[in-house]
CSV table of C-alpha atoms in Angstrom, one decimal:
chain,number,residue,atom,x,y,z
W,2,UNK,CA,57.5,38.0,16.1
W,3,UNK,CA,55.5,40.5,17.2
W,4,UNK,CA,51.9,41.2,15.0
W,5,UNK,CA,52.9,42.0,11.5
W,6,UNK,CA,50.9,45.9,10.8
W,7,UNK,CA,52.3,46.1,7.2
W,8,UNK,CA,53.7,43.7,4.4
W,9,UNK,CA,54.6,45.1,1.0
W,10,UNK,CA,55.3,42.1,-1.2
W,11,UNK,CA,57.5,42.4,-4.8
W,12,UNK,CA,56.9,46.0,-5.4
W,13,UNK,CA,57.8,46.8,-9.0
W,14,UNK,CA,57.5,50.4,-10.0
W,15,UNK,CA,58.8,51.2,-13.4
W,16,UNK,CA,59.5,54.9,-14.5
W,17,UNK,CA,60.6,55.7,-18.1
W,18,UNK,CA,64.1,54.4,-19.0
W,19,UNK,CA,64.2,53.3,-15.3
W,20,UNK,CA,63.2,50.5,-13.1
W,21,UNK,CA,63.0,52.3,-9.4
W,22,UNK,CA,61.8,49.5,-7.5
W,23,UNK,CA,62.8,45.8,-8.6
W,24,UNK,CA,60.9,43.2,-6.4
W,25,UNK,CA,61.3,44.8,-2.9
W,26,UNK,CA,59.9,43.2,0.2
W,27,UNK,CA,59.1,45.3,3.4
W,28,UNK,CA,57.7,43.8,6.3
W,29,UNK,CA,56.6,46.2,9.3
W,30,UNK,CA,55.9,44.7,13.1
W,31,UNK,CA,53.1,47.0,15.2
W,32,UNK,CA,54.4,49.4,17.9
W,33,UNK,CA,57.8,49.6,16.5
W,34,UNK,CA,60.1,52.3,14.7
W,35,UNK,CA,61.7,50.8,11.3
W,36,UNK,CA,64.2,53.0,9.6
W,37,UNK,CA,64.1,52.5,5.7
W,38,UNK,CA,68.0,53.1,4.6
W,39,UNK,CA,69.9,53.8,1.0
W,40,UNK,CA,71.8,55.7,-1.1
W,41,UNK,CA,69.7,58.3,-3.2
W,42,UNK,CA,67.8,56.8,-6.0
W,43,UNK,CA,67.8,53.7,-3.8
W,44,UNK,CA,63.8,53.6,-4.6
W,45,UNK,CA,63.2,54.6,-0.3
W,46,UNK,CA,60.6,57.4,-1.0
W,47,UNK,CA,59.0,55.7,-4.3
W,48,UNK,CA,58.4,52.5,-2.2
W,49,UNK,CA,56.6,55.1,0.7
W,50,UNK,CA,54.9,56.7,-2.3
W,51,UNK,CA,53.3,53.6,-3.7
W,52,UNK,CA,52.5,52.7,0.0
W,53,UNK,CA,50.5,56.3,0.9
W,54,UNK,CA,48.9,56.4,-2.9
W,55,UNK,CA,50.9,59.2,-4.0
W,56,UNK,CA,51.5,56.3,-6.9
W,57,UNK,CA,48.1,54.6,-7.5
W,58,UNK,CA,47.3,51.4,-7.5
W,59,UNK,CA,47.5,50.0,-11.1
W,60,UNK,CA,50.6,52.1,-11.7
W,61,UNK,CA,53.2,49.2,-9.5
W,62,UNK,CA,53.0,45.6,-9.5
W,63,UNK,CA,52.8,43.7,-6.3
W,64,UNK,CA,50.4,43.9,-3.1
W,65,UNK,CA,50.3,46.1,0.0
W,66,UNK,CA,48.9,44.0,3.2
W,67,UNK,CA,47.6,46.5,5.9
W,68,UNK,CA,46.5,44.6,9.4
W,69,UNK,CA,45.8,42.0,7.3
W,70,UNK,CA,43.9,43.4,4.1
W,71,UNK,CA,45.2,43.5,0.7
W,72,UNK,CA,44.8,47.0,0.3
W,73,UNK,CA,44.6,48.9,-3.2
W,74,UNK,CA,45.0,52.9,-2.9
W,75,UNK,CA,43.9,54.8,-5.8
W,76,UNK,CA,45.0,58.6,-3.7
W,77,UNK,CA,46.4,59.9,-0.7
W,78,UNK,CA,42.8,59.7,0.9
W,79,UNK,CA,42.4,56.2,0.4
W,80,UNK,CA,45.7,55.0,2.8
W,81,UNK,CA,45.0,58.5,5.5
W,82,UNK,CA,40.6,56.5,5.7
W,83,UNK,CA,43.2,53.5,6.8
W,84,UNK,CA,45.2,55.3,9.1
W,85,UNK,CA,48.7,55.2,7.3
W,86,UNK,CA,50.2,59.1,6.8
W,87,UNK,CA,52.9,60.2,5.5
W,88,UNK,CA,55.2,63.3,6.0
W,89,UNK,CA,57.1,64.4,2.9
W,90,UNK,CA,60.7,65.9,3.5
W,91,UNK,CA,59.1,69.2,1.6
W,92,UNK,CA,57.0,70.1,4.2
W,93,UNK,CA,53.2,70.9,2.7
W,94,UNK,CA,52.4,74.0,4.8
W,95,UNK,CA,51.2,77.1,3.7
W,96,UNK,CA,53.4,80.3,5.4
W,97,UNK,CA,50.3,83.0,5.4
W,98,UNK,CA,47.4,80.6,7.1
W,99,UNK,CA,47.4,79.6,10.7
W,100,UNK,CA,48.8,76.6,12.8
W,101,UNK,CA,44.6,75.3,12.9
W,102,UNK,CA,43.8,76.2,8.9
W,103,UNK,CA,47.1,74.4,8.0
W,104,UNK,CA,46.5,71.4,10.3
W,105,UNK,CA,42.6,71.2,8.7
W,106,UNK,CA,43.2,71.8,5.6
W,107,UNK,CA,41.7,69.3,3.2
W,108,UNK,CA,40.2,68.0,6.1
W,109,UNK,CA,38.0,70.7,7.8
W,110,UNK,CA,35.7,70.6,10.2
W,111,UNK,CA,31.9,71.5,10.3
W,112,UNK,CA,28.8,71.0,8.1
W,113,UNK,CA,27.4,71.9,4.7
W,114,UNK,CA,30.1,74.1,3.8
W,115,UNK,CA,31.0,75.7,6.4
W,116,UNK,CA,33.8,75.5,8.4
W,117,UNK,CA,33.4,75.5,12.3
W,118,UNK,CA,36.1,77.8,13.5
W,119,UNK,CA,35.6,77.2,16.8
W,120,UNK,CA,35.9,73.2,16.5
W,121,UNK,CA,39.0,73.6,14.3
W,122,UNK,CA,41.2,76.0,16.8
W,123,UNK,CA,40.2,73.9,19.6
W,124,UNK,CA,41.2,70.6,18.3
W,125,UNK,CA,44.3,72.1,16.9
W,126,UNK,CA,45.3,73.2,20.1
W,127,UNK,CA,44.9,69.6,21.9
W,128,UNK,CA,47.0,68.0,18.5
W,129,UNK,CA,49.8,71.0,19.0
W,130,UNK,CA,50.2,70.1,22.9
W,131,UNK,CA,50.2,66.5,22.1
W,132,UNK,CA,53.5,67.3,20.0
W,133,UNK,CA,54.8,69.9,22.8
W,134,UNK,CA,54.0,73.1,20.9
W,135,UNK,CA,52.9,75.8,23.0
W,136,UNK,CA,52.0,78.1,20.6
W,137,UNK,CA,48.6,79.2,19.9
W,138,UNK,CA,47.0,77.5,17.0
W,139,UNK,CA,46.1,80.9,16.0
W,140,UNK,CA,49.5,81.6,15.2
W,141,UNK,CA,50.8,81.8,11.4
W,142,UNK,CA,52.7,79.7,10.1
W,143,UNK,CA,55.7,81.9,8.6
W,144,UNK,CA,55.8,83.1,12.4
W,145,UNK,CA,57.3,80.0,13.8
W,146,UNK,CA,60.6,77.9,12.9
W,147,UNK,CA,61.1,75.0,10.8
W,148,UNK,CA,61.4,73.0,13.9
W,149,UNK,CA,58.3,74.2,15.0
W,150,UNK,CA,56.6,73.8,11.5
W,151,UNK,CA,57.7,69.7,11.3
W,152,UNK,CA,55.7,69.5,15.0
W,153,UNK,CA,52.9,70.7,13.2
W,154,UNK,CA,52.8,68.7,10.3
W,155,UNK,CA,53.0,65.8,13.0
W,156,UNK,CA,49.9,67.2,15.0
W,157,UNK,CA,48.3,67.4,11.2
W,158,UNK,CA,49.0,63.5,11.1
W,159,UNK,CA,47.6,62.7,14.3
W,160,UNK,CA,44.6,64.7,13.6
W,161,UNK,CA,44.3,62.2,10.7
W,162,UNK,CA,44.0,59.6,13.4
W,163,UNK,CA,47.5,58.3,12.1
W,164,UNK,CA,48.3,54.5,13.2
W,165,UNK,CA,51.2,54.2,10.8
W,166,UNK,CA,53.4,57.3,10.5
W,167,UNK,CA,56.2,57.7,7.4
W,168,UNK,CA,58.3,60.6,8.3
W,169,UNK,CA,60.9,61.3,5.0
W,170,UNK,CA,63.7,62.9,6.2
W,171,UNK,CA,61.9,64.5,9.1
W,172,UNK,CA,65.2,66.3,10.4
W,173,UNK,CA,66.8,67.5,6.9
W,174,UNK,CA,66.3,70.8,7.7
W,175,UNK,CA,66.8,70.9,11.7
W,176,UNK,CA,70.0,71.6,13.9
W,177,UNK,CA,71.0,69.3,16.5
W,178,UNK,CA,69.2,70.5,19.1
W,179,UNK,CA,65.4,70.3,17.4
W,180,UNK,CA,66.7,67.0,15.6
W,181,UNK,CA,66.9,65.2,19.1
W,182,UNK,CA,63.4,66.6,20.2
W,183,UNK,CA,62.1,64.9,17.0
W,184,UNK,CA,63.5,61.7,17.9
W,185,UNK,CA,62.6,62.1,21.6
W,186,UNK,CA,58.9,62.8,20.8
W,187,UNK,CA,58.8,59.5,18.2
W,188,UNK,CA,60.2,57.3,20.8
W,189,UNK,CA,57.5,58.7,23.1
W,190,UNK,CA,54.7,58.0,20.6
W,191,UNK,CA,56.5,54.6,20.2
W,192,UNK,CA,55.8,54.2,23.7
W,193,UNK,CA,52.1,55.0,23.0
W,194,UNK,CA,51.7,52.2,20.5
W,195,UNK,CA,52.4,54.1,17.4
W,196,UNK,CA,53.9,52.6,14.5
W,197,UNK,CA,56.6,54.4,12.4
W,198,UNK,CA,58.6,54.2,9.3
W,199,UNK,CA,61.8,57.1,9.3
W,200,UNK,CA,63.6,57.9,6.0
W,201,UNK,CA,66.9,59.5,7.0
W,202,UNK,CA,70.4,59.8,5.6
W,203,UNK,CA,71.4,60.7,9.5
W,204,UNK,CA,72.7,57.3,10.5
W,205,UNK,CA,73.5,58.2,14.0
W,206,UNK,CA,69.5,59.2,14.5
W,207,UNK,CA,68.6,55.5,13.0
W,208,UNK,CA,71.1,54.3,15.7
W,209,UNK,CA,68.9,56.3,18.2
W,210,UNK,CA,65.5,55.1,17.5
W,211,UNK,CA,65.1,52.1,15.4
W,212,UNK,CA,64.0,48.9,16.3
W,213,UNK,CA,64.6,47.1,12.8
W,214,UNK,CA,66.6,49.1,10.1
W,215,UNK,CA,65.8,47.9,6.1
W,216,UNK,CA,68.7,48.5,3.5
W,217,UNK,CA,67.2,49.0,-0.2
W,218,UNK,CA,70.1,49.4,-2.9
W,219,UNK,CA,69.3,49.9,-6.7
W,220,UNK,CA,65.6,49.3,-6.4
W,221,UNK,CA,66.1,46.1,-4.4
W,222,UNK,CA,66.2,44.8,-0.4
W,223,UNK,CA,69.4,44.0,0.5
W,224,UNK,CA,68.3,42.8,3.8
W,225,UNK,CA,66.3,43.8,7.4
W,226,UNK,CA,68.5,44.1,10.4
W,227,UNK,CA,66.9,43.7,14.2
W,228,UNK,CA,68.9,46.3,16.4
W,229,UNK,CA,68.0,44.3,19.4
W,230,UNK,CA,69.5,41.4,18.0
W,231,UNK,CA,72.4,42.5,15.6
W,232,UNK,CA,75.5,44.7,16.6
W,233,UNK,CA,74.4,48.1,15.0
W,234,UNK,CA,76.3,50.5,14.3
W,235,UNK,CA,76.6,53.3,11.8
W,236,UNK,CA,79.7,50.9,10.0
W,237,UNK,CA,77.5,48.0,9.6
W,238,UNK,CA,74.9,50.3,8.1
W,239,UNK,CA,76.9,51.8,5.9
W,240,UNK,CA,78.2,48.7,4.2
W,241,UNK,CA,75.0,47.5,3.7
W,242,UNK,CA,73.9,50.6,1.4
W,243,UNK,CA,76.8,51.0,-0.3
W,244,UNK,CA,78.2,47.6,-0.6
W,245,UNK,CA,81.2,47.9,1.2
W,246,UNK,CA,83.0,49.4,4.3
W,247,UNK,CA,83.5,53.0,3.8
W,248,UNK,CA,86.4,53.5,6.2
W,249,UNK,CA,87.0,57.1,6.4
W,250,UNK,CA,84.0,59.6,5.9
W,251,UNK,CA,85.9,62.7,4.7
W,252,UNK,CA,88.7,62.1,1.9
W,253,UNK,CA,91.9,63.3,2.4
W,254,UNK,CA,93.4,66.2,0.9
W,255,UNK,CA,96.5,65.8,-0.4
W,256,UNK,CA,99.2,68.7,-0.7
W,257,UNK,CA,96.8,71.3,-1.3
W,258,UNK,CA,98.9,74.9,-1.2
W,259,UNK,CA,97.0,77.6,0.6
W,260,UNK,CA,97.6,80.7,-1.6
W,261,UNK,CA,96.6,84.6,-1.2
W,262,UNK,CA,93.1,86.0,0.0
W,263,UNK,CA,90.6,85.6,-2.8
W,264,UNK,CA,87.4,86.8,-0.7
W,265,UNK,CA,87.6,89.4,2.1
W,266,UNK,CA,84.4,90.4,4.0
W,267,UNK,CA,84.7,93.7,5.9
W,268,UNK,CA,82.2,94.9,8.4
W,269,UNK,CA,79.4,93.4,6.5
W,270,UNK,CA,76.0,93.8,7.9
W,271,UNK,CA,72.2,93.3,6.6
W,272,UNK,CA,69.0,94.2,7.9
W,273,UNK,CA,66.1,91.8,7.5
W,274,UNK,CA,64.2,93.0,3.8
W,275,UNK,CA,60.7,93.2,5.9
W,276,UNK,CA,61.4,94.4,9.4
W,277,UNK,CA,63.4,97.5,8.9
W,278,UNK,CA,66.3,97.9,11.6
W,279,UNK,CA,66.1,94.3,12.7
W,280,UNK,CA,69.8,93.0,12.0
W,281,UNK,CA,70.3,89.8,10.4
W,282,UNK,CA,73.9,90.1,9.8
W,283,UNK,CA,75.6,92.1,12.1
W,284,UNK,CA,79.2,93.6,11.3
W,285,UNK,CA,80.9,90.0,10.1
W,286,UNK,CA,84.5,89.8,8.9
W,287,UNK,CA,86.1,87.3,7.4
W,288,UNK,CA,88.2,85.9,4.5
W,289,UNK,CA,88.7,82.9,2.7
W,290,UNK,CA,92.2,82.1,0.7
W,291,UNK,CA,92.9,80.8,-2.6
W,292,UNK,CA,92.8,76.9,-2.1
W,293,UNK,CA,91.0,77.1,1.4
W,294,UNK,CA,87.7,75.4,2.7
W,295,UNK,CA,86.8,78.1,5.1
W,296,UNK,CA,83.4,76.5,7.0
W,297,UNK,CA,80.5,78.4,8.8
W,298,UNK,CA,78.7,76.7,11.3
W,299,UNK,CA,76.0,78.3,13.7
W,300,UNK,CA,72.4,77.2,14.9
W,301,UNK,CA,69.4,77.7,12.4
W,302,UNK,CA,68.6,81.5,12.9
W,303,UNK,CA,72.1,82.2,13.1
W,304,UNK,CA,72.2,84.2,9.8
W,305,UNK,CA,74.5,82.1,7.5
W,306,UNK,CA,72.3,82.2,4.8
W,307,UNK,CA,71.6,85.6,4.6
W,308,UNK,CA,75.1,86.6,5.1
W,309,UNK,CA,76.1,84.3,1.7
W,310,UNK,CA,73.2,85.3,-0.2
W,311,UNK,CA,74.1,89.1,0.8
W,312,UNK,CA,77.4,88.1,-0.6
W,313,UNK,CA,76.0,86.9,-3.7
W,314,UNK,CA,75.2,90.0,-5.5
W,315,UNK,CA,72.6,91.8,-2.8
W,316,UNK,CA,69.9,88.6,-3.2
W,317,UNK,CA,68.6,88.8,0.1
W,318,UNK,CA,68.6,91.9,2.6
W,319,UNK,CA,67.9,95.7,2.7
W,320,UNK,CA,71.1,98.3,4.1
W,321,UNK,CA,73.4,96.5,3.2
W,322,UNK,CA,76.3,97.7,4.3
W,323,UNK,CA,80.2,97.0,4.4
W,324,UNK,CA,83.0,96.1,2.3
W,325,UNK,CA,83.5,93.2,-0.4
W,326,UNK,CA,87.5,92.3,-1.9
W,327,UNK,CA,87.6,90.2,-4.4
W,328,UNK,CA,91.3,89.5,-5.5
W,329,UNK,CA,92.5,92.8,-3.6
W,330,UNK,CA,90.1,94.7,-5.5
W,331,UNK,CA,87.2,96.2,-4.0
W,332,UNK,CA,83.7,96.0,-5.6
W,333,UNK,CA,79.9,96.2,-5.4
W,334,UNK,CA,77.4,93.7,-6.6
W,335,UNK,CA,74.2,95.1,-7.0
W,336,UNK,CA,72.8,91.6,-8.7
W,337,UNK,CA,73.3,87.6,-8.8
W,338,UNK,CA,74.8,88.5,-12.5
W,339,UNK,CA,77.4,90.8,-10.9
W,340,UNK,CA,78.7,88.1,-8.7
W,341,UNK,CA,78.6,85.4,-11.2
W,342,UNK,CA,80.8,87.9,-13.6
W,343,UNK,CA,82.9,88.6,-10.7
W,344,UNK,CA,83.7,84.8,-10.1
W,345,UNK,CA,81.8,84.2,-7.2
W,346,UNK,CA,79.1,81.0,-7.5
W,347,UNK,CA,76.6,80.2,-4.4
W,348,UNK,CA,75.1,77.2,-4.1
W,349,UNK,CA,71.6,77.4,-2.2
W,350,UNK,CA,70.8,75.3,0.9
W,351,UNK,CA,67.3,74.9,-1.3
W,352,UNK,CA,68.1,73.3,-4.7
W,353,UNK,CA,64.3,72.5,-5.6
W,354,UNK,CA,63.1,75.7,-4.9
W,355,UNK,CA,66.2,78.5,-5.8
W,356,UNK,CA,68.9,76.4,-7.5
W,357,UNK,CA,67.1,74.0,-10.4
W,358,UNK,CA,64.5,74.6,-12.4
W,359,UNK,CA,62.8,71.0,-12.1
W,360,UNK,CA,60.6,70.8,-15.5
W,361,UNK,CA,63.7,71.0,-17.3
W,362,UNK,CA,66.5,68.6,-18.2
W,363,UNK,CA,70.0,68.2,-16.6
W,364,UNK,CA,71.4,69.4,-19.8
W,365,UNK,CA,69.5,72.8,-19.7
W,366,UNK,CA,70.1,73.4,-15.8
W,367,UNK,CA,73.8,72.4,-16.5
W,368,UNK,CA,74.5,75.5,-18.8
W,369,UNK,CA,71.7,78.0,-17.0
W,370,UNK,CA,74.7,79.8,-14.9
W,371,UNK,CA,76.8,80.4,-17.8
W,372,UNK,CA,74.8,80.1,-21.3
W,373,UNK,CA,77.5,82.1,-23.3
W,374,UNK,CA,79.9,79.4,-23.3
W,375,UNK,CA,77.0,77.1,-25.0
W,376,UNK,CA,75.8,80.2,-27.5
W,377,UNK,CA,77.0,81.8,-30.7
W,378,UNK,CA,75.8,85.3,-31.5
W,379,UNK,CA,73.3,84.8,-28.5
W,380,UNK,CA,71.6,81.2,-30.0
W,381,UNK,CA,72.6,78.3,-28.1
W,382,UNK,CA,74.5,75.6,-29.6
W,383,UNK,CA,72.3,72.1,-28.8
W,384,UNK,CA,75.6,70.0,-29.4
W,385,UNK,CA,77.5,72.1,-27.4
W,386,UNK,CA,75.0,72.0,-24.6
W,387,UNK,CA,74.4,68.3,-24.6
W,388,UNK,CA,78.0,68.0,-24.6
W,389,UNK,CA,79.0,69.9,-21.7
W,390,UNK,CA,76.2,68.0,-19.8
W,391,UNK,CA,77.2,64.8,-20.5
W,392,UNK,CA,81.3,66.0,-19.3
W,393,UNK,CA,79.9,67.1,-16.0
W,394,UNK,CA,77.5,64.1,-15.8
W,395,UNK,CA,80.7,61.9,-16.0
W,396,UNK,CA,83.1,64.1,-14.1
W,397,UNK,CA,80.5,64.1,-11.0
W,398,UNK,CA,78.8,60.5,-11.6
W,399,UNK,CA,75.5,61.6,-11.6
W,400,UNK,CA,73.5,58.3,-12.0
W,401,UNK,CA,70.7,58.8,-14.8
W,402,UNK,CA,70.1,57.5,-18.2
W,403,UNK,CA,70.5,60.5,-19.8
W,404,UNK,CA,71.5,63.9,-19.4
W,405,UNK,CA,68.1,64.3,-21.0
W,406,UNK,CA,65.7,63.3,-18.3
W,407,UNK,CA,64.3,66.0,-16.2
W,408,UNK,CA,66.1,66.9,-13.1
W,409,UNK,CA,62.5,66.6,-10.8
W,410,UNK,CA,62.7,62.7,-11.5
W,411,UNK,CA,66.2,62.6,-10.0
W,412,UNK,CA,66.9,61.6,-6.1
W,413,UNK,CA,68.2,64.4,-4.3
W,414,UNK,CA,71.8,63.4,-4.2
W,415,UNK,CA,71.7,63.4,-8.2
W,416,UNK,CA,70.0,66.9,-7.9
W,417,UNK,CA,72.9,68.3,-5.8
W,418,UNK,CA,75.0,67.0,-8.4
W,419,UNK,CA,73.5,68.8,-11.2
W,420,UNK,CA,73.1,71.8,-9.0
W,421,UNK,CA,77.0,71.4,-8.3
W,422,UNK,CA,77.6,71.0,-12.5
W,423,UNK,CA,75.8,74.5,-12.9
W,424,UNK,CA,78.1,76.2,-10.8
W,425,UNK,CA,81.2,74.6,-12.0
W,426,UNK,CA,80.8,75.3,-15.3
W,427,UNK,CA,80.0,78.8,-14.6
W,428,UNK,CA,83.9,78.3,-13.8
W,429,UNK,CA,83.9,80.8,-10.3
W,430,UNK,CA,87.3,81.3,-8.3
W,431,UNK,CA,85.0,81.8,-4.9
W,432,UNK,CA,82.0,78.9,-4.1
W,433,UNK,CA,79.7,79.6,-1.4
W,434,UNK,CA,78.0,76.1,-0.5
W,435,UNK,CA,75.1,76.4,1.7
W,436,UNK,CA,74.1,73.0,3.0
W,437,UNK,CA,75.9,71.2,0.2
W,438,UNK,CA,74.9,67.8,1.6
W,439,UNK,CA,71.7,68.5,2.9
W,440,UNK,CA,69.2,65.4,2.8
W,441,UNK,CA,71.5,62.8,0.7
W,442,UNK,CA,72.8,60.1,1.9
W,443,UNK,CA,76.1,58.7,3.5
W,444,UNK,CA,77.8,57.6,-0.2
W,445,UNK,CA,76.5,60.7,-2.4
W,446,UNK,CA,78.5,63.0,0.8
W,447,UNK,CA,81.7,61.3,-0.1
W,448,UNK,CA,81.3,61.8,-3.5
W,449,UNK,CA,80.6,65.6,-3.0
W,450,UNK,CA,83.4,65.8,-0.6
W,451,UNK,CA,86.0,64.7,-3.1
W,452,UNK,CA,84.3,67.4,-5.9
W,453,UNK,CA,85.1,70.0,-3.1
W,454,UNK,CA,88.5,68.9,-2.3
W,455,UNK,CA,89.4,68.6,-5.8
W,456,UNK,CA,87.7,72.3,-6.8
W,457,UNK,CA,90.5,73.3,-3.7
W,458,UNK,CA,93.2,71.8,-5.5
W,459,UNK,CA,92.5,73.5,-8.8
W,460,UNK,CA,93.1,76.9,-6.7
W,461,UNK,CA,89.2,77.6,-6.2
W,462,UNK,CA,88.3,79.3,-2.8
W,463,UNK,CA,85.5,76.9,-1.0
W,464,UNK,CA,83.1,78.8,1.8
W,465,UNK,CA,81.1,75.9,3.3
W,466,UNK,CA,78.2,76.6,5.3
W,467,UNK,CA,76.5,73.4,6.9
W,468,UNK,CA,74.5,72.2,10.3
W,469,UNK,CA,76.2,68.8,10.3
W,470,UNK,CA,79.1,69.7,13.1
W,471,UNK,CA,81.5,66.7,12.0
W,472,UNK,CA,81.0,67.7,8.3
W,473,UNK,CA,82.4,71.4,8.9
W,474,UNK,CA,85.4,70.0,10.9
W,475,UNK,CA,86.2,67.2,8.9
W,476,UNK,CA,85.9,68.8,5.7
W,477,UNK,CA,87.5,72.9,6.9
W,478,UNK,CA,90.6,74.1,7.1
W,479,UNK,CA,89.1,76.8,9.0
W,480,UNK,CA,86.2,77.5,10.9
W,481,UNK,CA,83.9,80.9,11.6
W,482,UNK,CA,81.5,80.3,14.2
W,483,UNK,CA,78.4,82.4,13.6
W,484,UNK,CA,75.0,83.2,16.4
W,485,UNK,CA,72.5,85.9,16.2
W,486,UNK,CA,74.1,87.3,13.4
W,487,UNK,CA,77.5,87.9,14.5
W,488,UNK,CA,81.1,85.8,14.0
W,489,UNK,CA,81.3,85.1,17.8
W,490,UNK,CA,84.8,83.1,17.4
W,491,UNK,CA,87.4,81.6,14.8
W,492,UNK,CA,89.2,78.5,14.9
W,493,UNK,CA,91.6,76.2,12.7
W,494,UNK,CA,90.0,73.0,12.0
W,495,UNK,CA,92.5,70.6,13.8
W,496,UNK,CA,91.7,72.3,17.4
W,497,UNK,CA,87.9,72.5,17.0
W,498,UNK,CA,85.9,70.2,18.3
W,499,UNK,CA,82.3,69.8,18.7
W,500,UNK,CA,82.5,70.2,22.2
W,501,UNK,CA,84.4,73.8,22.4
W,502,UNK,CA,81.7,75.0,19.1
W,503,UNK,CA,79.0,74.2,21.1
W,504,UNK,CA,80.3,76.1,24.0
W,505,UNK,CA,81.7,79.3,21.9
W,506,UNK,CA,77.7,79.4,21.0
W,507,UNK,CA,76.5,79.1,24.6
W,508,UNK,CA,79.0,81.5,26.0
W,509,UNK,CA,78.1,84.2,23.6
W,510,UNK,CA,74.5,84.6,25.0
W,511,UNK,CA,72.5,82.1,23.0
W,512,UNK,CA,72.3,78.1,22.4
W,513,UNK,CA,69.4,76.4,21.4
């Protein structure tokens, strides 16, 4: 056994009405990549927040032993001074500031309240070079892609002299190419002696990088697997996470009759809202039928989200042209409210920013898109609103002690279920699902896939946008492939493979 750099012993953390961590134990060896896996709500992020001081000493029970020393972190700065640095799933960068400014924000270079900008940018350039970025540290964060922003976060951690780096869902917003590049960077850091803990729901990534895997289920430690000694594959990890074997990752859809076209988009073009004349969607044509799941796949920046938001009441873009035909009738939608009234729902990829009101309860969030059905003469019927929330909580198996719970206190998977509940209660005919399973575990994904299947069985039409090719192929009836704002091919899912979809993107003129 190597040197144990970190031991967390008998950690207990409670929130109102729930014990999030129940005597959790974790040992991490120096110089290894240790994966922390489990279903949404299992307690993974909570455990790391205890470790990093987000939840300060005194708000939990148990011991943190780091480099042989019992530690009591009262704030994040305390853990960072020991070399423990956490990178959260939501990137903590200021878009209007430069890479260099972001890297040393709160940790400024200089003396006597005067920032030394020469030293700031010199050091920033040194660290961003270490993570493989070629941009100048003077470039603004808003002008680089999400994959490069993730690298800035890692460079920021290196600038804090990280010895134990915690990465919480580092690839959840990245395409496959950027994800693999980030994983390879982690392996390079391991060669240099850095210790890392990674939380991810992408089990292929766990198999690729991890030396050991600790499984947490329902707030308790289930087991730790040694990838060098044990025969570890995705099926073995899933069994530990969910307590059973999951033989089919995508539930079968039975005898769903595909009917008439519910939504048709013709010659649809959208310009960037700021950069006049720059097309982000270029002459797109597609349709989705009643009882059908249509997948849209493309690399990051292909224009998928811009397309879906522009359809949803022109909530993105400028100079939008083309035709929308809903149930055979051409319509013009100039606001999300008009889109909802026309039977279209858009489930955003950004549930925490645009999808949910995190400081409000499950009950209030569930009824937000359809308040008329829980109101009488513009007065909300609180009993009816509560009953609706409970109905969808049970229907979608949302894990929460009460629908009065604030959505911000839920795990990512359960937040996603509340977001789906909100739009299902609006009773749309057409649902556009933008990254519906981003950042959630394999068990919760399966449940959401079952919900999608039930929606189309009920005669709804589903457009599913996803960055995960296996998901697009496994859930769709037809697939459109998008690149640089254009649809470059259409194929039935029965003929689709990861290879021929990626080949189509590369042949269209640009691959990543």
